[in-house]
Short mmCIF file of C-alpha atoms in Angstrom, two decimals:
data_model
loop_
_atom_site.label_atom_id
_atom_site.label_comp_id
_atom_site.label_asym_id
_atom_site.label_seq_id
_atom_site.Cartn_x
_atom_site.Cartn_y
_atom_site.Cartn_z
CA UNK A 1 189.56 64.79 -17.62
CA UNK A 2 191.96 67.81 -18.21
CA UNK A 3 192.89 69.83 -15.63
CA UNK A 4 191.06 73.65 -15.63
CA UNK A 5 193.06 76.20 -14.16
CA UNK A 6 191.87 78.13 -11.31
CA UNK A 7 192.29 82.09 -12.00
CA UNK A 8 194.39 83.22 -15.31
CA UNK A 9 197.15 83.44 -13.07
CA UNK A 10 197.72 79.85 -12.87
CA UNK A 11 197.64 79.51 -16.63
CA UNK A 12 200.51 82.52 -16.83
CA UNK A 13 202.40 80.52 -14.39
CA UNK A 14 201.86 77.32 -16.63
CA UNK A 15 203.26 79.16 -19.33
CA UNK A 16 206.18 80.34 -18.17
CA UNK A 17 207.46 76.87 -16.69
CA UNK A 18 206.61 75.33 -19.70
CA UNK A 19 210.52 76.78 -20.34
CA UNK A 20 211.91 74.79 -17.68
CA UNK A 21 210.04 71.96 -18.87
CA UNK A 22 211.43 71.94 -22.56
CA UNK A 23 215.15 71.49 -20.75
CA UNK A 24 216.61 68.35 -20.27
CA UNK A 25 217.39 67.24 -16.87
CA UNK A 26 221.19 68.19 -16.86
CA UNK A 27 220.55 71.86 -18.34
CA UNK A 28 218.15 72.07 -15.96
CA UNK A 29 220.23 71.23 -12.89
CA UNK A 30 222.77 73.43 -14.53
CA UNK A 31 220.88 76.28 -14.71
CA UNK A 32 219.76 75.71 -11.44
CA UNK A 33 222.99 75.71 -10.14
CA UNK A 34 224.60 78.52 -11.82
CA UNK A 35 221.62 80.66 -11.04
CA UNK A 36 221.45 79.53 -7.29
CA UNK A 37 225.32 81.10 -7.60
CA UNK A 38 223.82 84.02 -8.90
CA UNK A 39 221.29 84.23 -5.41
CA UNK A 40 223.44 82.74 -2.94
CA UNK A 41 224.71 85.66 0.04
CA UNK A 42 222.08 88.46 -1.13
CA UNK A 43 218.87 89.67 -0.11
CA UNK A 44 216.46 89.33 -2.84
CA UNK A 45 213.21 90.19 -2.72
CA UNK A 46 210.43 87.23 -3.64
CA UNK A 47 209.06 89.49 -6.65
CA UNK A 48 212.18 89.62 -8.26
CA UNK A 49 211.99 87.82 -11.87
CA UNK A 50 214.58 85.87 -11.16
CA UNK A 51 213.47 84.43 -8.00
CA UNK A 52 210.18 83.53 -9.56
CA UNK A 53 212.02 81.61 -12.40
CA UNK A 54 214.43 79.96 -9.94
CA UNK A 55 211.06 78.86 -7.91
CA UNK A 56 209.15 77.42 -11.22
CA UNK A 57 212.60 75.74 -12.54
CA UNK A 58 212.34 73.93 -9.29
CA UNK A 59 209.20 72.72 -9.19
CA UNK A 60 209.92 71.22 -12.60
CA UNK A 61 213.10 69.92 -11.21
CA UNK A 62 211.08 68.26 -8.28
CA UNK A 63 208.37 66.72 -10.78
CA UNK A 64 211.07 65.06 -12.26
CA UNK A 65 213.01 64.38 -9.56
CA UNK A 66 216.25 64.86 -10.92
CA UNK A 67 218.62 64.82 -7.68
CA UNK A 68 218.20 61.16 -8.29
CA UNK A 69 219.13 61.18 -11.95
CA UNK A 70 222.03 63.75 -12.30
CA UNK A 71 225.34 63.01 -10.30
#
């Protein structure tokens, strides 16, 4: 049985990881890393676009678990 999203809100958020989720593992923990660079020592406020990318990148990077595949 497929999945039905809650609110249209989940469905935007679906969307936009589906980015993340076209990366391979290793451009993903790259980009993860260089953007984690990018956040590291600043205040940044949860709205931010780039905090909200960083958070759905991660929760594709968790799905696939790739801190056990990429060394």
């Amino acid at each position: 049985m497929a999945h039905e999203p809650e609110n249209h809100l989940d469905t935007l958020w679906a969307e936009h990881s589906q980015v993340f989720r076209d990366f391979d593992d290793l451009t993903l923990a790259r980009w993860m890393a260089q953007t984690l660079g990018q956040l590291e020592g600043r205040g940044w406020r949860l709205s931010h676009p780039l905090v909200a990318a960083y958070r759905l990148a991660a929760h594709v990077a968790h799905d696939r678990q790739i801190w056990l595949n990429v060394s």
